[in-house]
PDB file of C-alpha atoms in Angstrom:
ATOM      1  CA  UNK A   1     104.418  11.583 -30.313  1.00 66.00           C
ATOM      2  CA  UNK A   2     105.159  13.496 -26.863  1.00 75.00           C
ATOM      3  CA  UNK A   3     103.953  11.371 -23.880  1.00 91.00           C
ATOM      4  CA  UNK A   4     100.711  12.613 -22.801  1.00 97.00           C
ATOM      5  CA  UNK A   5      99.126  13.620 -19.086  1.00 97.00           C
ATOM      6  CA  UNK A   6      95.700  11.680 -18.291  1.00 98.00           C
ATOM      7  CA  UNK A   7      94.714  15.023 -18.039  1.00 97.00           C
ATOM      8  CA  UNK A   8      94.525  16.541 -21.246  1.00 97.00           C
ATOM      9  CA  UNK A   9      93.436  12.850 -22.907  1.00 98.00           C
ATOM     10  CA  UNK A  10      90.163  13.029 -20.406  1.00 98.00           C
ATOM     11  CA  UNK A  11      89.932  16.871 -20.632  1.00 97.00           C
ATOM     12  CA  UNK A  12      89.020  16.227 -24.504  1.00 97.00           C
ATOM     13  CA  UNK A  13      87.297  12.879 -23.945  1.00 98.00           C
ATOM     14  CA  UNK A  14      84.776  14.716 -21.479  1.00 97.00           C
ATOM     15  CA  UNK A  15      84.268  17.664 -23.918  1.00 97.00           C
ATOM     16  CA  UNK A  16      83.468  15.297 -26.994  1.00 97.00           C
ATOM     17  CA  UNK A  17      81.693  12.581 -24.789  1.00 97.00           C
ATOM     18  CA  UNK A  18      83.844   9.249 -25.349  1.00 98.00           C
ATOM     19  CA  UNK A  19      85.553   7.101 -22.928  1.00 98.00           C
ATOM     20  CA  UNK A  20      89.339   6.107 -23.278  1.00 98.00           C
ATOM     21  CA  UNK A  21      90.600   2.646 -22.133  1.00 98.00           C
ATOM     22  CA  UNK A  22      93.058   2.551 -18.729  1.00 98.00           C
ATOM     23  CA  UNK A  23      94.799  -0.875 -19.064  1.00 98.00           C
ATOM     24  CA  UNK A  24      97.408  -2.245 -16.549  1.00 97.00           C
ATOM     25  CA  UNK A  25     100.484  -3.876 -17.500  1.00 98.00           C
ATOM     26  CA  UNK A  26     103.092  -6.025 -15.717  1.00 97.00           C
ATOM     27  CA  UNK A  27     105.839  -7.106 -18.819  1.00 97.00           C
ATOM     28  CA  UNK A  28     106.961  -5.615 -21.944  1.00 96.00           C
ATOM     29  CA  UNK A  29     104.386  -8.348 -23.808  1.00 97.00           C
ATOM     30  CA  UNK A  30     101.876  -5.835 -22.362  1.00 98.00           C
ATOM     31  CA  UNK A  31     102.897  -2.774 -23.232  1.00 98.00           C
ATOM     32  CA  UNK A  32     103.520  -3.598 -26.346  1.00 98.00           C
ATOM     33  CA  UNK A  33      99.880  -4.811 -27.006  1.00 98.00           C
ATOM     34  CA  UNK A  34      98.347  -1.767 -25.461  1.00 98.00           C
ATOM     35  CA  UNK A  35     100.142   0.149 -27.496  1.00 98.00           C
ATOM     36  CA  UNK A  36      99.735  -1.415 -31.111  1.00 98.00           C
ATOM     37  CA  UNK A  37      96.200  -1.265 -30.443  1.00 98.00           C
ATOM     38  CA  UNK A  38      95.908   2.295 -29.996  1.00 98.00           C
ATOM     39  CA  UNK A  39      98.366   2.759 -32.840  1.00 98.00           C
ATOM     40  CA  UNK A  40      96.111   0.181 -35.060  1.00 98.00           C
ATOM     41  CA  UNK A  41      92.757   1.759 -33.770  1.00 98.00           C
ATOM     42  CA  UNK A  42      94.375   5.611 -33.749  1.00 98.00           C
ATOM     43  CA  UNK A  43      93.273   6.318 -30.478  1.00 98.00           C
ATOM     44  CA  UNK A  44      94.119   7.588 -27.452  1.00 98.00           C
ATOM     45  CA  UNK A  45      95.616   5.506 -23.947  1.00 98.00           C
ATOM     46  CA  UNK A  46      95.915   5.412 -20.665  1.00 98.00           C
ATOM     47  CA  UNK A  47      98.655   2.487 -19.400  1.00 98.00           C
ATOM     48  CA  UNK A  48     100.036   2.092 -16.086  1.00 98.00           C
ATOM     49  CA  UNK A  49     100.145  -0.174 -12.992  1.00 98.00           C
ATOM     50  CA  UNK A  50      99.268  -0.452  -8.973  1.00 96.00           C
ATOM     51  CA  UNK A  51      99.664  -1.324  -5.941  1.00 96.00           C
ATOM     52  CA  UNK A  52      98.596  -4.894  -5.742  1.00 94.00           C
ATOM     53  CA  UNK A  53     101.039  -5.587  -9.362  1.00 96.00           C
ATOM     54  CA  UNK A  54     103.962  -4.545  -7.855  1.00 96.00           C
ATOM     55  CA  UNK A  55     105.366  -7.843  -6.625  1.00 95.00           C
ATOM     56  CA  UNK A  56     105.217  -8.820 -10.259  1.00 95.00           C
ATOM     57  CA  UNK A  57     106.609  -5.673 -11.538  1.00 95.00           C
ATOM     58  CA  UNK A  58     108.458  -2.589  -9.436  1.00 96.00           C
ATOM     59  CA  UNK A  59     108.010   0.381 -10.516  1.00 97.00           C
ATOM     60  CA  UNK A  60     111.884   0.489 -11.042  1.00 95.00           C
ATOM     61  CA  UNK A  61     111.659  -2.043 -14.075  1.00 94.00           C
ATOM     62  CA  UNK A  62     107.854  -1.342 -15.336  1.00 97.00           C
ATOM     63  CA  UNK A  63     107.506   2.849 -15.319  1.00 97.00           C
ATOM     64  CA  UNK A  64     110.642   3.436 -17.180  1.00 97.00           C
ATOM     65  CA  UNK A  65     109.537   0.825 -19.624  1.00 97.00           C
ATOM     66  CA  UNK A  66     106.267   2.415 -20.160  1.00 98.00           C
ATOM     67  CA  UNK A  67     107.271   5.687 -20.029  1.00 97.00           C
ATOM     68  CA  UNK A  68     109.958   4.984 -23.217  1.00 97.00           C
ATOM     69  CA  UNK A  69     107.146   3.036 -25.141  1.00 97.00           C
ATOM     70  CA  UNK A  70     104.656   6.189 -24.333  1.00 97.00           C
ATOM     71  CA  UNK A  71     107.181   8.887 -26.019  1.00 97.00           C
ATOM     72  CA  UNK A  72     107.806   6.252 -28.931  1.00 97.00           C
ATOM     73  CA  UNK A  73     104.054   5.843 -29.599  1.00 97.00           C
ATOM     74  CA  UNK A  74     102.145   7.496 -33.026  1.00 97.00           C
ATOM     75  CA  UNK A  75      99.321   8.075 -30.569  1.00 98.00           C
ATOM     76  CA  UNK A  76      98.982   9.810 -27.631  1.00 98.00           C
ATOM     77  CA  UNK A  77      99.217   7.429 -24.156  1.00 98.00           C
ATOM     78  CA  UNK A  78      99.705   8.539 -20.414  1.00 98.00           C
ATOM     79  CA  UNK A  79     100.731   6.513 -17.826  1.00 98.00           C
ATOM     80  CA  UNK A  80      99.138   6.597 -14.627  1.00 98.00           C
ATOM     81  CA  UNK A  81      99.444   4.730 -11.127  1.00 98.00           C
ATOM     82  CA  UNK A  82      95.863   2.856 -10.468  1.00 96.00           C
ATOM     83  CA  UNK A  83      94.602   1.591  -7.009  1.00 93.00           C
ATOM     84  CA  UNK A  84      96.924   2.648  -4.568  1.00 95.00           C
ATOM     85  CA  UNK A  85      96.662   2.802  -0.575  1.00 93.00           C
ATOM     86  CA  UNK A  86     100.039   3.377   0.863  1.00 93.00           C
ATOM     87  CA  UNK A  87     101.133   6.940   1.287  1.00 94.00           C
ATOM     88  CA  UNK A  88     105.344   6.100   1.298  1.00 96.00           C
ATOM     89  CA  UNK A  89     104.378   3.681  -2.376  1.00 96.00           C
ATOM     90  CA  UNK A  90     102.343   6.998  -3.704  1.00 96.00           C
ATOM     91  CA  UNK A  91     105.210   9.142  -3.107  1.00 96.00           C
ATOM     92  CA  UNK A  92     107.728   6.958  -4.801  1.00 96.00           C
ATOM     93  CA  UNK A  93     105.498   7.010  -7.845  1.00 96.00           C
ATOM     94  CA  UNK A  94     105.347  10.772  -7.584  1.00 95.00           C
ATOM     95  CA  UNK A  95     109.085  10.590  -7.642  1.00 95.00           C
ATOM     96  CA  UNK A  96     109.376   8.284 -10.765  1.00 95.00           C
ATOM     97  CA  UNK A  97     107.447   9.881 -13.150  1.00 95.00           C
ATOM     98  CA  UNK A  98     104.192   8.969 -13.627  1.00 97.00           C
ATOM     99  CA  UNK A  99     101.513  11.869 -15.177  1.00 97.00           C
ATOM    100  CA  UNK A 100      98.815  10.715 -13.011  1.00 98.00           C
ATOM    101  CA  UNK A 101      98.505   8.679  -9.176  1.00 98.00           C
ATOM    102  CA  UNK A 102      95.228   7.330  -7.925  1.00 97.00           C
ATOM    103  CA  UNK A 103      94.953   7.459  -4.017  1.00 96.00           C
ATOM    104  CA  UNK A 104      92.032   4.715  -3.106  1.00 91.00           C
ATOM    105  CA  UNK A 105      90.699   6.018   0.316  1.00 87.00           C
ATOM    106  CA  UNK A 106      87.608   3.647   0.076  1.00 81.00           C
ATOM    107  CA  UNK A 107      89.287   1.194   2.864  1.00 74.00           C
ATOM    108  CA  UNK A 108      89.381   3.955   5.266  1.00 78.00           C
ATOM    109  CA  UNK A 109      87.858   4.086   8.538  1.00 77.00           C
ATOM    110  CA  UNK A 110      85.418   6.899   7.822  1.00 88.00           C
ATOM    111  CA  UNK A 111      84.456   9.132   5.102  1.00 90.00           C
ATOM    112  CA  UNK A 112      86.294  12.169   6.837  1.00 94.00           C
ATOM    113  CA  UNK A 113      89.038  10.038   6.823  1.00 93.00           C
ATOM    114  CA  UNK A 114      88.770   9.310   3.214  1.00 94.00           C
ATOM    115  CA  UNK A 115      88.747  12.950   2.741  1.00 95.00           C
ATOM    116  CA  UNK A 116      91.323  14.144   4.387  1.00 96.00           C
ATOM    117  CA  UNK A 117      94.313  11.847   3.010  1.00 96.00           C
ATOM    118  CA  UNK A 118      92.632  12.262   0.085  1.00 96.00           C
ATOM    119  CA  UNK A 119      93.017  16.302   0.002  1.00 97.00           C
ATOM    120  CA  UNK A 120      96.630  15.866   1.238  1.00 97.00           C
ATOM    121  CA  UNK A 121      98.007  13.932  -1.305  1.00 97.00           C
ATOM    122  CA  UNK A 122      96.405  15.715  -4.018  1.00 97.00           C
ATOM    123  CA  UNK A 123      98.032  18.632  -2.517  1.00 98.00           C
ATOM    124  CA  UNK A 124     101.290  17.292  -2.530  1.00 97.00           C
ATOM    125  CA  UNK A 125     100.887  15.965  -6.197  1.00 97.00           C
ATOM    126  CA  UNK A 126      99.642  19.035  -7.241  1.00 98.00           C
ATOM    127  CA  UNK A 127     102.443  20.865  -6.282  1.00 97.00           C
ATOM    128  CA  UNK A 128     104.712  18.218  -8.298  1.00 96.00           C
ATOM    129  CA  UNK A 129     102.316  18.716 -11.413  1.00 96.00           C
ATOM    130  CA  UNK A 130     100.866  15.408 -10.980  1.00 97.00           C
ATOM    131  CA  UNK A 131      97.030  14.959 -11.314  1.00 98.00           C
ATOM    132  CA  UNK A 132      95.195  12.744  -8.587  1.00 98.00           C
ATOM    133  CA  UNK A 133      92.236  10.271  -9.162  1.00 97.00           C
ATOM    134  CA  UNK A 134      90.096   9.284  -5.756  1.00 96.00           C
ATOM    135  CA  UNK A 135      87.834   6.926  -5.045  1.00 93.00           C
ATOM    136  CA  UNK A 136      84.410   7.731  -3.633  1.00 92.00           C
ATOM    137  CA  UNK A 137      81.942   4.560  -2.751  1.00 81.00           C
ATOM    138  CA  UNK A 138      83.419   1.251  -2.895  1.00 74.00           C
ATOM    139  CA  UNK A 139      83.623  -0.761  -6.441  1.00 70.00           C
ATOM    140  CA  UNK A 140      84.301  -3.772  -4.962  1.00 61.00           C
ATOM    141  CA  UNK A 141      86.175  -7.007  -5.655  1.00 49.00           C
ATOM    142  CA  UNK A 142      89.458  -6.315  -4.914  1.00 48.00           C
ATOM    143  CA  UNK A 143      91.145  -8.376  -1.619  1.00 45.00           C
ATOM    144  CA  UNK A 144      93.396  -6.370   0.836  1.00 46.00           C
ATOM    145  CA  UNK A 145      96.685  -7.463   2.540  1.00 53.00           C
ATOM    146  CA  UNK A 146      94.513 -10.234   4.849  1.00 50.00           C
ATOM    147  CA  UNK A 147      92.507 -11.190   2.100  1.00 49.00           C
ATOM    148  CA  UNK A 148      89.253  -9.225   3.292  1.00 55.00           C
ATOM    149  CA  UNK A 149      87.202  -8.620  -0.263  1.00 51.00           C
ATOM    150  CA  UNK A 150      86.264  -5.234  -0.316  1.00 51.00           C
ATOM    151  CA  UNK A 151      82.390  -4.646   0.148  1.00 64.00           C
ATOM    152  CA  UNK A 152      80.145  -2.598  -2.624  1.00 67.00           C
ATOM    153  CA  UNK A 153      79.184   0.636  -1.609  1.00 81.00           C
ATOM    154  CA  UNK A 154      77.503   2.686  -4.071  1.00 89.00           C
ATOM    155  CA  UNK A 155      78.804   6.303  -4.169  1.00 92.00           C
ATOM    156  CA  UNK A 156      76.360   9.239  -3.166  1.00 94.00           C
ATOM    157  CA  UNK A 157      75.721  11.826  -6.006  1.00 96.00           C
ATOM    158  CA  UNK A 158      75.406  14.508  -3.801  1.00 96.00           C
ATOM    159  CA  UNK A 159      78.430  13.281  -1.422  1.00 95.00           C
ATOM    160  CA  UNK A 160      80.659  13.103  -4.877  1.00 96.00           C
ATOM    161  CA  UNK A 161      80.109  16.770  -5.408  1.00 97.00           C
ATOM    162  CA  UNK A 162      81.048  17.366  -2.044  1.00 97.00           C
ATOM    163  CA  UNK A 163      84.349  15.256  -2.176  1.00 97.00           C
ATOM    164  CA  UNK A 164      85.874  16.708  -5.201  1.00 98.00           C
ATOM    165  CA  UNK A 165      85.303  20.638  -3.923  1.00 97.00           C
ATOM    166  CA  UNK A 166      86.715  19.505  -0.665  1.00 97.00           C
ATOM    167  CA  UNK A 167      89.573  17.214  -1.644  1.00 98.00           C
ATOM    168  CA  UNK A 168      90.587  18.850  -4.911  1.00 98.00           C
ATOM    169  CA  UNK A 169      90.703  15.454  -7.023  1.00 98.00           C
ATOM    170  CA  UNK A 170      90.914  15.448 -10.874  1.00 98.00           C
ATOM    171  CA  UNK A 171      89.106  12.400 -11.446  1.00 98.00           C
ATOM    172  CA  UNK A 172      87.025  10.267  -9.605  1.00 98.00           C
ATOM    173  CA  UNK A 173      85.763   6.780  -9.272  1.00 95.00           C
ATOM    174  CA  UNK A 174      82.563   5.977  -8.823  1.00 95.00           C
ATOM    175  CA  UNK A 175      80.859   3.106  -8.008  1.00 91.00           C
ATOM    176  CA  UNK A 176      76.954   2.573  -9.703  1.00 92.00           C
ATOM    177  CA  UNK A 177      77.356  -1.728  -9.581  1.00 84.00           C
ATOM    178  CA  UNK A 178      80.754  -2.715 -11.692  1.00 78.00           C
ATOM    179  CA  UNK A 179      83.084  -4.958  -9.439  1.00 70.00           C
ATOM    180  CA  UNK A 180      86.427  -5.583  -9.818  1.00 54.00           C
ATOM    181  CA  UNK A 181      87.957  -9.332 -11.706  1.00 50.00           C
ATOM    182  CA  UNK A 182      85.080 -12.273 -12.744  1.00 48.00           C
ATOM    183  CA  UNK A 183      81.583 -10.880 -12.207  1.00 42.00           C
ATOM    184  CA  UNK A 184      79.354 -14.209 -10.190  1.00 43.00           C
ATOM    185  CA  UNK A 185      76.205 -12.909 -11.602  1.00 43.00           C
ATOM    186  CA  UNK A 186      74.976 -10.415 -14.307  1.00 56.00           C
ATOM    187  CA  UNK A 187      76.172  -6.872 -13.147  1.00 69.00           C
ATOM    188  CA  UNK A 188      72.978  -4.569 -12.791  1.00 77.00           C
ATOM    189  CA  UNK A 189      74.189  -0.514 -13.429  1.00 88.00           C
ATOM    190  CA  UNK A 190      72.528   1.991 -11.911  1.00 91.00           C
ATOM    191  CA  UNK A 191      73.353   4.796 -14.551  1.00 95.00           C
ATOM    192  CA  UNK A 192      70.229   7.157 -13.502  1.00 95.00           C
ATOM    193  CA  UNK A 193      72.741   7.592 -10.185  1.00 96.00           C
ATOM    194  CA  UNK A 194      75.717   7.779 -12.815  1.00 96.00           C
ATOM    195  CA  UNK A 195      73.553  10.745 -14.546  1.00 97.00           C
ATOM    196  CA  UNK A 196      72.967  12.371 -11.451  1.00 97.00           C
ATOM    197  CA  UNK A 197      76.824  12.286 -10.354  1.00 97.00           C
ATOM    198  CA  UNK A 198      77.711  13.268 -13.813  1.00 98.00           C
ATOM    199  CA  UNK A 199      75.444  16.563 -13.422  1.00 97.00           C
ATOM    200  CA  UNK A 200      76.968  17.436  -9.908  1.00 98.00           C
ATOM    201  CA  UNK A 201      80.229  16.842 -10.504  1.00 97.00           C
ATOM    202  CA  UNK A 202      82.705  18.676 -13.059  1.00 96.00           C
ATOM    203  CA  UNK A 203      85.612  16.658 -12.919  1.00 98.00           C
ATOM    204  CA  UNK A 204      85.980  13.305 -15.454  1.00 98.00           C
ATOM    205  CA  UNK A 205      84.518  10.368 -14.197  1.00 98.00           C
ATOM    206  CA  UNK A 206      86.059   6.918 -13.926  1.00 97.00           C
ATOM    207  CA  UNK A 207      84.617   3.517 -14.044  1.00 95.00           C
ATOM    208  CA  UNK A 208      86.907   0.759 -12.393  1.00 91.00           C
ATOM    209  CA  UNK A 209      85.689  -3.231 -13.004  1.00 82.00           C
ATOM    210  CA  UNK A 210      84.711  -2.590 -16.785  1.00 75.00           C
ATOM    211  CA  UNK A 211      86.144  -6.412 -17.303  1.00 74.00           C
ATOM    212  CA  UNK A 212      82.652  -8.485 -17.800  1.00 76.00           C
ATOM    213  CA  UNK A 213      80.100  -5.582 -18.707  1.00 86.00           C
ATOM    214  CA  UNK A 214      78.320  -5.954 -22.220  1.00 89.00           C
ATOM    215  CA  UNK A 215      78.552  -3.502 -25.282  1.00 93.00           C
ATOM    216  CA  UNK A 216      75.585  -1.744 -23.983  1.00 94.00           C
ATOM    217  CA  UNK A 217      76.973  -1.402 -20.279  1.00 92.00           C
ATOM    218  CA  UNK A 218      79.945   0.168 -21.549  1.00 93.00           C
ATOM    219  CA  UNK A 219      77.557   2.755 -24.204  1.00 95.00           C
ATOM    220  CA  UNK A 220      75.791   3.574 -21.301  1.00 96.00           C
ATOM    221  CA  UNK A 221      78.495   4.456 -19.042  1.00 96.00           C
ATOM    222  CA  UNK A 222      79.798   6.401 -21.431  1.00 97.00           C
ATOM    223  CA  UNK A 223      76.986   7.969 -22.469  1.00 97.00           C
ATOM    224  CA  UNK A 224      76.629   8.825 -18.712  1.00 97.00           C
ATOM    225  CA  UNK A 225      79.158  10.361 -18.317  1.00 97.00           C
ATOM    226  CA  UNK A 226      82.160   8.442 -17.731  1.00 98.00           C
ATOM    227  CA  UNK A 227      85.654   9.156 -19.543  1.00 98.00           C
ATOM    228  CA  UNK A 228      88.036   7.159 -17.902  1.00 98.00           C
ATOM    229  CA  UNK A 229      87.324   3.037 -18.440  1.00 97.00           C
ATOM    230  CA  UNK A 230      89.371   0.316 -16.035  1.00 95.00           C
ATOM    231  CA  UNK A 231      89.537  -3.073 -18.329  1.00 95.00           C
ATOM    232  CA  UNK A 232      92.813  -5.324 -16.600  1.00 94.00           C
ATOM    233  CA  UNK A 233      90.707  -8.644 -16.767  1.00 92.00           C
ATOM    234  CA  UNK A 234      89.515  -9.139 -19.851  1.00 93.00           C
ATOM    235  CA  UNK A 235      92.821  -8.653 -21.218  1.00 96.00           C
ATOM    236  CA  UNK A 236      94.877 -10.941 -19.513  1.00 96.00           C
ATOM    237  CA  UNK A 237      92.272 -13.799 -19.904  1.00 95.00           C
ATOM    238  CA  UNK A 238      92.089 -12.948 -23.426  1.00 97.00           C
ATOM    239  CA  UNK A 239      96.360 -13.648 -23.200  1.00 97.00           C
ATOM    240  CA  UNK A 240      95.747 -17.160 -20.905  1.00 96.00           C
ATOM    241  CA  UNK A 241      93.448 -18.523 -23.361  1.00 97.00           C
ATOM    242  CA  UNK A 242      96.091 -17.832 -26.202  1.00 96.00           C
ATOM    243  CA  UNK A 243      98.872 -19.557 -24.698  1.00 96.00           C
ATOM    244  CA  UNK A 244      96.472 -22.654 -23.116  1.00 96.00           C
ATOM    245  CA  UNK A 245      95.298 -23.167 -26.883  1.00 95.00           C
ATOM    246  CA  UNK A 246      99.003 -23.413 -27.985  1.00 94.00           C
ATOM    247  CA  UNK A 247     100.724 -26.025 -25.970  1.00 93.00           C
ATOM    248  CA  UNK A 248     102.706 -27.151 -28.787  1.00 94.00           C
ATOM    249  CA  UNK A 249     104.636 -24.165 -29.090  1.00 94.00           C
ATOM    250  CA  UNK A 250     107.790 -23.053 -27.598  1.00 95.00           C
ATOM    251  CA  UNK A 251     107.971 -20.321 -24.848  1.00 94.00           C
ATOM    252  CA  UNK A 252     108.661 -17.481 -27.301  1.00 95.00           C
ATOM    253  CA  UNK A 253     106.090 -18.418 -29.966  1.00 96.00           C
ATOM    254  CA  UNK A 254     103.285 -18.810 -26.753  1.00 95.00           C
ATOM    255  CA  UNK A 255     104.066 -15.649 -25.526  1.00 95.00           C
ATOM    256  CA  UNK A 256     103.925 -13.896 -29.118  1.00 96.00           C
ATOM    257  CA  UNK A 257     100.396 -15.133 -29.287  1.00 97.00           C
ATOM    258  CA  UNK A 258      99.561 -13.998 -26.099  1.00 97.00           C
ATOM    259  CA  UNK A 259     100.853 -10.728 -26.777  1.00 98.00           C
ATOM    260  CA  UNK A 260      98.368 -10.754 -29.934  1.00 98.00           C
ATOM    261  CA  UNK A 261      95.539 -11.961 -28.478  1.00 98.00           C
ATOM    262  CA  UNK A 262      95.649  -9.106 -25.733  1.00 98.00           C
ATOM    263  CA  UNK A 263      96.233  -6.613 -28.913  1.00 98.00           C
ATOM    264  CA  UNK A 264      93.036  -7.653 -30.387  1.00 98.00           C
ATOM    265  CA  UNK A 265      91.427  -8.060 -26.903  1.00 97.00           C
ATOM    266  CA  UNK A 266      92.395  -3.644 -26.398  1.00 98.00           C
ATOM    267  CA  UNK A 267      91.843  -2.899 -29.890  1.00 98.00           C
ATOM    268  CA  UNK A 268      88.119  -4.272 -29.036  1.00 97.00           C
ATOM    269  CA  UNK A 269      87.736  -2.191 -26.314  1.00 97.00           C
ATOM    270  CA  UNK A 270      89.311   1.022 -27.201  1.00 98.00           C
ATOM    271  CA  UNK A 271      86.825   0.974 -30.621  1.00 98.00           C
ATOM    272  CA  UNK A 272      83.952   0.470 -28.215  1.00 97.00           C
ATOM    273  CA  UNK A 273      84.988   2.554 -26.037  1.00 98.00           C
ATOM    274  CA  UNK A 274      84.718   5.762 -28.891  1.00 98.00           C
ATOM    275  CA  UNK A 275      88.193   6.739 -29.156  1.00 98.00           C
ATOM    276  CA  UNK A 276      88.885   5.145 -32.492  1.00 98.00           C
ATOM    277  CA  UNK A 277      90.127   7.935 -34.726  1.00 97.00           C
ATOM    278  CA  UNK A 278      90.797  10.527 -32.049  1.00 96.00           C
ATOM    279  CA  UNK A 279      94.455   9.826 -31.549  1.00 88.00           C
TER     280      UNK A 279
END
């Protein structure tokens, strides 16, 4: 099956109101997992990698990878660039191939600020046929180059309308409570802010820090409005636990049942997620 843009897979999960999975992935182990469970589960995926991954993987070794696995795939699966803050690493990604970048502007200085770099790089990607995700609000979680955790700030329903008419984005990230990695306490949603975004805003929405929330968080999300659902955690302690309850086996064996265990860990996700069937 041809390799797919995030585009068209979120163009048709907006229209019929289900969410598809976005899962990153550093090894082949990975992408392999991703992708049986999409075949197993017929279903649509988004696979890719960021900023913060690539001193485990370069985008030399990992994009051509996925990109080959994405063409070979009985389902459809686009490959997209997630959190990303440097403007030379976006432009190599532009250059390499991936369908879809995502420019995170949320560490900025100021909202204008946020807007402007946003607007310019979705300019430039535009013009290379290359759709651009933003981030509006803060999710969360994630550490920058010093170590500084990024705060929670809850995006402004109002303010998200504004952003995507003024910046030109194709997606965008919102943030209504999820946090990036191991939630410390029982995430509380605000999806009546979600509803309101989703009513202002036309273009997909995307949820980042899905790793933790319960069955009904992720219904509710989706039945919210989102399209677009960030699980990374989840999956690779779903792999860790495989190979820590294995220590008798060999390296290969270990990493087989890691590889498995992150299959059925996606396959979970993607059939919660609604896209079972709509590969």
């Amino acid at each position: 099956m041809a390799l797919y843009t995030m585009k068209e897979l979120l163009r048709e999960a907006k229209r019929e109101g289900y969410g598809i999975g976005y899962f990153n992935a550093v090894n082949l182990e990975m992408v392999r997992a991703y992708i049986s469970a999409a075949e197993e589960c017929n279903s649509p995926i988004i696979i890719g990698t960021a900023e913060a991954l690539l001193p485990v993987s370069s985008f030399s070794w990992i994009v051509p990878l996925m990109l080959d696995q994405a063409k070979r795939a009985r389902v459809p699966v686009a490959v997209h660039l997630d959190h990303t803050y440097s403007f030379d690493i976006l432009m190599q990604a532009l250059r390499i191939g991936f369908g879809s970048v995502m420019y995170d502007g949320s560490r900025e200085k100021s909202h204008e600020e946020n807007v402007r770099k946003s607007a310019e790089i979705a300019r430039i990607a535009h013009g290379m046929g290359v759709g651009v995700e933003c981030e509006l609000g803060s999710v969360g979680g994630l550490a920058d180059g010093s170590g500084q955790e990024d705060a929670m700030i809850y995006t402004e329903p109002e303010d998200a309308r504004d952003f995507v008419e003024q910046t030109g984005a194709d997606f965008l990230a919102v943030s209504i409570g999820t946090v990036h990695g191991v939630y410390k306490a029982e995430p509380r949603l605000d999806i009546p802010r979600l509803e309101k975004i989703h009513g202002l805003v036309d273009v997909p929405l995307v949820l980042h820090g899905g790793s933790g929330l319960s069955d009904e968080d992720f219904r509710n999300t989706i039945a919210g409005g989102i399209c677009k659902v960030n699980v990374y955690t989840d999956i690779i302690l779903a792999g860790k636990k495989a190979m820590e309850d294995h220590p008798e086996l060999g390296y290969t064996d270990t990493i087989l049942k890691a590889e498995n265990a992150m299959k059925e860990a996606t396959a979970l996700k993607l059939r919660l997620f609604g896209s079972e069937n709509r590969g």
